[in-house]
GROMACS .gro file of C-alpha atoms in nm:
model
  309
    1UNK     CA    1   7.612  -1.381  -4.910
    2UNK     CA    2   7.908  -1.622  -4.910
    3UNK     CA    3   7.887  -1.952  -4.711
    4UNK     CA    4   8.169  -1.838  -4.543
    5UNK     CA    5   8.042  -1.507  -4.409
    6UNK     CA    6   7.736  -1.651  -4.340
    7UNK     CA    7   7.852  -1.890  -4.087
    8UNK     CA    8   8.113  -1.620  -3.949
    9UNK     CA    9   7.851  -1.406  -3.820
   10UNK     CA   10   7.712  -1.646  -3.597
   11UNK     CA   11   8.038  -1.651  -3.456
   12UNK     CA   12   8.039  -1.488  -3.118
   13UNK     CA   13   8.373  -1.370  -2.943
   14UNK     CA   14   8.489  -1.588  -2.676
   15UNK     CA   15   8.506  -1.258  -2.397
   16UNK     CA   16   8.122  -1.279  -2.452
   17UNK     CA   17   8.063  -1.664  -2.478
   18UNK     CA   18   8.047  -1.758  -2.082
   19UNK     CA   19   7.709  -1.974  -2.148
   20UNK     CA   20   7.606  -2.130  -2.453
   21UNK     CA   21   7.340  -1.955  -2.667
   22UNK     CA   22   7.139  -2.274  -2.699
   23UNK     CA   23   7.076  -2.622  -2.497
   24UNK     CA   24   6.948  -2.880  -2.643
   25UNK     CA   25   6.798  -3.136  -2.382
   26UNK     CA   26   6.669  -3.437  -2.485
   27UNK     CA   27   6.337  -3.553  -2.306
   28UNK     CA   28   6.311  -3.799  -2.515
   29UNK     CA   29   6.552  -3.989  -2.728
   30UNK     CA   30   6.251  -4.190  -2.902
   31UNK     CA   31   6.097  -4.078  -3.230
   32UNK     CA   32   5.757  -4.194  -3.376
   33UNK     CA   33   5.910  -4.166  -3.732
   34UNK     CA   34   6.190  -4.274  -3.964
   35UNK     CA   35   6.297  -3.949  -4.166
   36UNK     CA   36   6.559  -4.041  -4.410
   37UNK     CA   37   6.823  -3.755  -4.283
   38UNK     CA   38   6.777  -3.815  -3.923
   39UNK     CA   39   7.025  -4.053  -3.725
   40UNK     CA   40   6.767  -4.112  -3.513
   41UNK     CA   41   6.725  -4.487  -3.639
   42UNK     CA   42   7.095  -4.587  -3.637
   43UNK     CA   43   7.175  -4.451  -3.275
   44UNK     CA   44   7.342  -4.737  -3.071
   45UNK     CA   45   7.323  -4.579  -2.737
   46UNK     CA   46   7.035  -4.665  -2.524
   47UNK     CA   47   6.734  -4.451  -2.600
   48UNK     CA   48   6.529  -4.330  -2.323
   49UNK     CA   49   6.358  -3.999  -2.144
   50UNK     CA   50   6.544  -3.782  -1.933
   51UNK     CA   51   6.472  -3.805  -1.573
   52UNK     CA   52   6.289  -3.494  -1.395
   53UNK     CA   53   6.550  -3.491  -1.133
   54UNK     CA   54   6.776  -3.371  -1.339
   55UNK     CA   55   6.550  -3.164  -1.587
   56UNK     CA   56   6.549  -2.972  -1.293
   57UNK     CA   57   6.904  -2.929  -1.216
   58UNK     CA   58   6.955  -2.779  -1.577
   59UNK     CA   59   6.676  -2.557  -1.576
   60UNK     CA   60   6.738  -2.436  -1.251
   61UNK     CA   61   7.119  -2.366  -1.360
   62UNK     CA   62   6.969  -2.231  -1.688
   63UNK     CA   63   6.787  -1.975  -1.493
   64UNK     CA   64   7.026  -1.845  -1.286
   65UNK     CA   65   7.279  -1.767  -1.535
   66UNK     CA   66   7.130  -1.678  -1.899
   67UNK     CA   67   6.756  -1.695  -1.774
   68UNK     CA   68   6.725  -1.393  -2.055
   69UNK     CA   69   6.984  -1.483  -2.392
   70UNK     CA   70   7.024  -1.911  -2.366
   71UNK     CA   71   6.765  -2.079  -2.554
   72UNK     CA   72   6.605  -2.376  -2.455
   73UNK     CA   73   6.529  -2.668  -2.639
   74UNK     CA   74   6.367  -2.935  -2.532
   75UNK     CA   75   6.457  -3.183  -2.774
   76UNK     CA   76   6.810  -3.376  -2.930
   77UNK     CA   77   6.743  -3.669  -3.117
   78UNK     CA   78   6.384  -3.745  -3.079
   79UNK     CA   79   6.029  -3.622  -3.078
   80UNK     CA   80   5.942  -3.419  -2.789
   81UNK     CA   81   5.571  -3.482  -2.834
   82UNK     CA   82   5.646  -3.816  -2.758
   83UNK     CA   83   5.689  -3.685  -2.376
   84UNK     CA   84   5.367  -3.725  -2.194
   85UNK     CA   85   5.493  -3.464  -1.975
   86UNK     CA   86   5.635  -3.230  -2.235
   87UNK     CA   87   5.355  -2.925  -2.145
   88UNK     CA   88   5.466  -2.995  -1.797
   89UNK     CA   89   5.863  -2.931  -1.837
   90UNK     CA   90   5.793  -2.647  -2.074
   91UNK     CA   91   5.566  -2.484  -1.763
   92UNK     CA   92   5.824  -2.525  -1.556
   93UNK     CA   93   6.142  -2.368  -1.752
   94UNK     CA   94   5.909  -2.095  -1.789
   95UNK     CA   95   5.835  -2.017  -1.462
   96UNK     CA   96   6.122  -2.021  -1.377
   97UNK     CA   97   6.178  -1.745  -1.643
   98UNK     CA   98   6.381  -1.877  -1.911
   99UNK     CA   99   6.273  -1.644  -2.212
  100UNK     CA  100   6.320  -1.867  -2.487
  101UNK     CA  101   6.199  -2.247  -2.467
  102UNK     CA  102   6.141  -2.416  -2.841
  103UNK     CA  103   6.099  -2.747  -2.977
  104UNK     CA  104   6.129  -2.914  -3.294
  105UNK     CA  105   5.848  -3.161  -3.425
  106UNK     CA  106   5.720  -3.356  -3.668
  107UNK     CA  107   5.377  -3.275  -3.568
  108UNK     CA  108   5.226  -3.623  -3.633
  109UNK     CA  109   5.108  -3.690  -3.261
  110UNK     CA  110   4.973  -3.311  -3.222
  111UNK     CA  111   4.606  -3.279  -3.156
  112UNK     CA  112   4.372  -2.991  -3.053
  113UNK     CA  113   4.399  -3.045  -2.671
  114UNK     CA  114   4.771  -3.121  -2.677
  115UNK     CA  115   4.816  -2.751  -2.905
  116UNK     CA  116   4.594  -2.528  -2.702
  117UNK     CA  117   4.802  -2.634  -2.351
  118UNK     CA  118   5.128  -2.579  -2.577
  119UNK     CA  119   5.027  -2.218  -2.659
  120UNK     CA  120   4.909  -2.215  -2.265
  121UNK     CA  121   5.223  -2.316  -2.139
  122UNK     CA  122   5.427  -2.043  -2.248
  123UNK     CA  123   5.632  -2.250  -2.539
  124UNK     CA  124   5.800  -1.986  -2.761
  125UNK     CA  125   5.842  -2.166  -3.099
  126UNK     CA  126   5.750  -2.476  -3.258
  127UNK     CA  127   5.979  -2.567  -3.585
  128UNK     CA  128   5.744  -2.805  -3.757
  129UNK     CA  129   5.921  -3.034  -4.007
  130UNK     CA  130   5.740  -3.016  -4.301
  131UNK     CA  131   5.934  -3.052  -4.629
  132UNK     CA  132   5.680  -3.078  -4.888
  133UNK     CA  133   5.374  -2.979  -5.043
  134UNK     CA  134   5.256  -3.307  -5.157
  135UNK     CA  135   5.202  -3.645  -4.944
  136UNK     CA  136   5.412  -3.822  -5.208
  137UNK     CA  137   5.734  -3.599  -5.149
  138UNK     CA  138   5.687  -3.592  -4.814
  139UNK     CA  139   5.594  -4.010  -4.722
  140UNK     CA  140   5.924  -4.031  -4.917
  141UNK     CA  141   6.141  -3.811  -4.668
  142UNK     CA  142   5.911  -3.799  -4.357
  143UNK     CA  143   5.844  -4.201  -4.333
  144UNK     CA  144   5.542  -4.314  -4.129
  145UNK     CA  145   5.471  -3.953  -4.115
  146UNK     CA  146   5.110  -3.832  -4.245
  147UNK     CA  147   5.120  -3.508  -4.467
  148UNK     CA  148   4.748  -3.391  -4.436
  149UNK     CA  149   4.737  -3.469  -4.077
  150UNK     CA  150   5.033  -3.215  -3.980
  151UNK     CA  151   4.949  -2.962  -4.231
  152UNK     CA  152   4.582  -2.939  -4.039
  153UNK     CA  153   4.779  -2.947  -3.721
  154UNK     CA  154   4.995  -2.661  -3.815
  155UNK     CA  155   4.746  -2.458  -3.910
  156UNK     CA  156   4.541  -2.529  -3.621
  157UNK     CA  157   4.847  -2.470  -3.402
  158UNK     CA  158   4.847  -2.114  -3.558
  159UNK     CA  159   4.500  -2.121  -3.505
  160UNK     CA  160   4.521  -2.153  -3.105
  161UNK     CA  161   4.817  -1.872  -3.142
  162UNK     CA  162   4.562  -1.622  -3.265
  163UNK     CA  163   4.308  -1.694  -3.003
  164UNK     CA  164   4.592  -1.759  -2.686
  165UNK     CA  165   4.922  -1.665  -2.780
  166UNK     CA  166   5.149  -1.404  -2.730
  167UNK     CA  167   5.385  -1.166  -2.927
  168UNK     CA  168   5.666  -1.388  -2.856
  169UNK     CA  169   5.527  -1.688  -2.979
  170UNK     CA  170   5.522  -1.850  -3.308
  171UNK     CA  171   5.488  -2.164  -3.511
  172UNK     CA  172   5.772  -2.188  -3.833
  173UNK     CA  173   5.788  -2.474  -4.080
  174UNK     CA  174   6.086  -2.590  -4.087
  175UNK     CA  175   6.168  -2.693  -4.506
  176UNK     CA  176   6.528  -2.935  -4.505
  177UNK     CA  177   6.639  -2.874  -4.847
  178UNK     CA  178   6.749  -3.159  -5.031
  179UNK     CA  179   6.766  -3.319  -5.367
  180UNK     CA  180   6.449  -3.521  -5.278
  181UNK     CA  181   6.220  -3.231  -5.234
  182UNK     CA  182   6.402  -2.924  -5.351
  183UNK     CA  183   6.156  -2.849  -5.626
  184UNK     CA  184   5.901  -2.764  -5.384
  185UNK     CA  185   6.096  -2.521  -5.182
  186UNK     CA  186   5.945  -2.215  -5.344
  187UNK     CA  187   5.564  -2.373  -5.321
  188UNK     CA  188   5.603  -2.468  -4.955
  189UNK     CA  189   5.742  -2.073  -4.908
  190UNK     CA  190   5.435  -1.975  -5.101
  191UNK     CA  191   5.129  -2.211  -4.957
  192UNK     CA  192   5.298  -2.129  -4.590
  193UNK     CA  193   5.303  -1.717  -4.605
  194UNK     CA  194   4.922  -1.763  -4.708
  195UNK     CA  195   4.811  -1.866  -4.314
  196UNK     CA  196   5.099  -1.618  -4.164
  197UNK     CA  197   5.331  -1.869  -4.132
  198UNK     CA  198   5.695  -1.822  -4.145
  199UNK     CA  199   5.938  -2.130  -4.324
  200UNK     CA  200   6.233  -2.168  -4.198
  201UNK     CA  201   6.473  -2.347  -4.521
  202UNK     CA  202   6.797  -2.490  -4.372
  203UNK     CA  203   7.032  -2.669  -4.595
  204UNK     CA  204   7.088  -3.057  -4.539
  205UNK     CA  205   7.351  -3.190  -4.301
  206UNK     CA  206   7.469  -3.511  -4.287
  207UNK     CA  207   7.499  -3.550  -3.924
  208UNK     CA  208   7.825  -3.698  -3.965
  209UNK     CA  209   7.823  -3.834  -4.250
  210UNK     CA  210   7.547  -4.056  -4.142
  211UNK     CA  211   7.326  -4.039  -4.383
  212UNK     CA  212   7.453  -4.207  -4.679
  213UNK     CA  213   7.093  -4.297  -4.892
  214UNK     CA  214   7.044  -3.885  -4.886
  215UNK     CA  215   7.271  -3.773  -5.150
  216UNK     CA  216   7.445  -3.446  -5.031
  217UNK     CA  217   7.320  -3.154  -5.117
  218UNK     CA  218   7.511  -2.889  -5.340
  219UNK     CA  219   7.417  -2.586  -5.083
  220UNK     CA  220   7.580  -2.782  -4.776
  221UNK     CA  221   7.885  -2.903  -4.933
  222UNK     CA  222   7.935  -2.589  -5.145
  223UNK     CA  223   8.323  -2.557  -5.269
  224UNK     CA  224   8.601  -2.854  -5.158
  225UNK     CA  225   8.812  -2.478  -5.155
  226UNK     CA  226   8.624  -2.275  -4.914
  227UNK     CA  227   8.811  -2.132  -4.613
  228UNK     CA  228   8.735  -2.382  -4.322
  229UNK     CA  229   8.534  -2.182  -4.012
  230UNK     CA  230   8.458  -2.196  -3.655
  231UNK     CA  231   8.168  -2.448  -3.658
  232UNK     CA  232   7.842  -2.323  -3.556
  233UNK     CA  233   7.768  -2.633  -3.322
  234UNK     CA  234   8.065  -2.622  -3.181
  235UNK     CA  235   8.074  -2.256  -3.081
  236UNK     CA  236   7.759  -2.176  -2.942
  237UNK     CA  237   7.559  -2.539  -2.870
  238UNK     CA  238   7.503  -2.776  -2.565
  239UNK     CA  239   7.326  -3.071  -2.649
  240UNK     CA  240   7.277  -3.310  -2.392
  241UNK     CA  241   7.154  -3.655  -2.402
  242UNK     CA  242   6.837  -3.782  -2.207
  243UNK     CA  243   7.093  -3.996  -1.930
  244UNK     CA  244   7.276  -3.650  -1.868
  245UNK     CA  245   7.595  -3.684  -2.136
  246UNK     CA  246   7.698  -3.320  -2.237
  247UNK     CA  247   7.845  -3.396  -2.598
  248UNK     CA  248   8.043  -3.270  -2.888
  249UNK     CA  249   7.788  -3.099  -3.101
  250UNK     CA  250   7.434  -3.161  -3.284
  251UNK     CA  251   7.596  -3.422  -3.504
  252UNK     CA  252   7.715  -3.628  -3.232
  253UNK     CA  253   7.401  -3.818  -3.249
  254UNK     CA  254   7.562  -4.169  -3.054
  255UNK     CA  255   7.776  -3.961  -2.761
  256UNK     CA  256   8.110  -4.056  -2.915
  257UNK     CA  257   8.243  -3.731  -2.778
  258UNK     CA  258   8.116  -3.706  -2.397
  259UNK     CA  259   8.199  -3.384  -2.249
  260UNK     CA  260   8.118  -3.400  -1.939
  261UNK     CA  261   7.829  -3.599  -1.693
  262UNK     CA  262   7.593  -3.297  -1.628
  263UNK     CA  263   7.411  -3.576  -1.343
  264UNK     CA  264   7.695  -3.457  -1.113
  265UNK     CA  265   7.889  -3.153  -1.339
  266UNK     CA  266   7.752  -2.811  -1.409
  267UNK     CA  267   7.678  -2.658  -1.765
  268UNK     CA  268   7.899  -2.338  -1.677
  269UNK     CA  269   8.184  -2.600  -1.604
  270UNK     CA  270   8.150  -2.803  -1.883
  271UNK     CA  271   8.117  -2.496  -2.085
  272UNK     CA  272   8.435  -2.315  -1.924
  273UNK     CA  273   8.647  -2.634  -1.949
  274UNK     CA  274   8.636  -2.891  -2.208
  275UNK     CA  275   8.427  -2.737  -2.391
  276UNK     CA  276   8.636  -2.392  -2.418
  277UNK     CA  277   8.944  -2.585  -2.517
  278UNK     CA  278   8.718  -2.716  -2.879
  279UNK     CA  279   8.620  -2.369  -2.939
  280UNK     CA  280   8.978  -2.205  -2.912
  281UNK     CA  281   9.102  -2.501  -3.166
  282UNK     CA  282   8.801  -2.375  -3.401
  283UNK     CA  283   8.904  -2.025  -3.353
  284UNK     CA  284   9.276  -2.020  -3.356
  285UNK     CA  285   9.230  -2.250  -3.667
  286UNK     CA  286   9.405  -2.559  -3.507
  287UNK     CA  287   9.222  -2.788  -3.750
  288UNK     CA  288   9.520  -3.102  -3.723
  289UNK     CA  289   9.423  -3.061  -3.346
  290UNK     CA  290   9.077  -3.158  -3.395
  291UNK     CA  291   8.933  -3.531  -3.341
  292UNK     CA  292   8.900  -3.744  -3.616
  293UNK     CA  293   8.502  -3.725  -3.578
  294UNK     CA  294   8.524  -3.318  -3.549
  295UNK     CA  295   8.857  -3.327  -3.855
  296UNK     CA  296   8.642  -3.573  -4.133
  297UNK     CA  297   8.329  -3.346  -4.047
  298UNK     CA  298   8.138  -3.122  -4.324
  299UNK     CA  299   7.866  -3.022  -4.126
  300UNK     CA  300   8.010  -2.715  -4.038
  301UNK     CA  301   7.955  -2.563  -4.384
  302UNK     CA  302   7.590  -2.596  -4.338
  303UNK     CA  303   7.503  -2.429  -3.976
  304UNK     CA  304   7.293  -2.126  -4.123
  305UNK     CA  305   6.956  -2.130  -4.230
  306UNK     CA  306   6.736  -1.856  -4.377
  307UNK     CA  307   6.392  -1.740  -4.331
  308UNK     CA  308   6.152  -1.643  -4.593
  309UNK     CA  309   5.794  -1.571  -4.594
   0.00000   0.00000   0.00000
């Protein structure tokens, strides 16, 4: 499939886009690691965890208007395990019957207590990134990480999924394909689907052009002449920032584009206003209209990801 249809079908028409498909809340805006693709170490706003008062607020609005289609994350930039609390919010969104709560991780700080209340709580999906099948490849990518540490926590996670979970939960390695480590893509597939374990093999973004020391990959950049399309992040993303900012997309890792102040605006408002006005320049192909951060942007080419087994 072409990159371009790829990323079209994602696309959803604007009649039907009255709440965005995911939000991304960040608990946490601190991360126990230093991965070489993640902008985590060169954010300039002030890191910090997201005050319950206003988890609340967003859940609450969550649940009252796309309880059953939005999903939740409960993670930006940073690692959600890093939360004390984490099991606690995730008990909460769910009982207040949001379908579809997920995090990402790096798995490092999982342990067997912390995964059986996980699986307990209700938490849908864990995308564990794991890019490797070796501890060199991965030290190199995942620093301060430890590689035989999260594979036994992944497969104990899976483990505590058997015994407690339900049909709609799951565990999915998450495999960031880049020149660094994509050798192993096919061997992480293959020593995965051996425990039952899906991989989920995105291509590398650049978060802005952010990550200079990761060369870019051939897969995200694809051809200087394809079409430009609606962008993914754009379209159908919230992410908001532990102090409340709604921004521009998942690449907007420092808030330069602050969309609204969900302490004292709604997600339905932000989504309806501001946020309406990017998506009709995406789809009405206004691309001179766009910001210089949106306009310089590549990103957009690599918002898909497959799933193999």
């Amino acid at each position: 499939m072409a990159v371009n249809e790829r990323l079209m079908e994602r696309i959803i028409s604007e009649k039907e886009n009255a709440f965005p498909q995911d939000v991304a809340i960040e608990t946490t805006g601190f991360c126990n690691l230093n991965c070489i693709m993640c902008s985590n170490n060169k954010m300039k706003r002030k890191k910090g965890a997201m005050r319950w008062t206003l988890f609340i607020k967003l859940v609450e609005e969550i649940a009252e208007k796309a309880k059953d289609y939005t999903r939740l994350w409960l993670c930006f930039y940073g690692e959600p395990l890093m939360s004390k609390d984490i099991a606690d919010r995730i008990i909460f969104a769910k009982s207040k019957g949001i379908k579809n709560v997920v995090i990402n991780s790096n798995m490092n700080l999982m342990n067997p207590e912390l995964a059986e209340e996980l699986v307990k709580s209700g938490l849908n999906s864990v995308f564990v990134g794991l890019d490797a099948t070796t501890a060199e490849v991965y030290s190199g990518i995942r620093r301060n990480g430890d590689f035989e540490k999260v594979v036994r926590n992944v497969i104990y996670y899976k483990e505590m999924l058997d015994k407690f979970g339900t049909d709609d939960q799951q565990i999915v390695v998450q495999f960031v394909d880049m020149p660094q480590n994509h050798h192993q893509r096919d061997l992480v597939v293959s020593f995965w689907s051996k425990h039952g374990i899906q991989v989920k093999v995105r291509p590398l973004v650049t978060w802005h052009d952010s990550i200079a020391d990761v060369l870019h990959s051939q897969e995200v950049l694809g051809s200087h002449e394809v079409e430009r399309a609606p962008c993914h992040w754009i379209m159908n993303v919230l992410p908001i920032t532990s102090d409340g900012k709604a921004v521009w997309c998942g690449c907007d890792y420092d808030g330069q584009g602050v969309c609204g102040d969900l302490n004292s605006d709604t997600i339905g408002n932000v989504w309806n206003n501001v946020k309406k006005q990017h998506r009709l320049i995406h789809t009405e192909g206004r691309w001179d209209e766009l910001p210089e951060f949106c306009r310089s942007c590549a990103d957009w080419k690599g918002a898909y990801a497959t799933y193999d087994h």
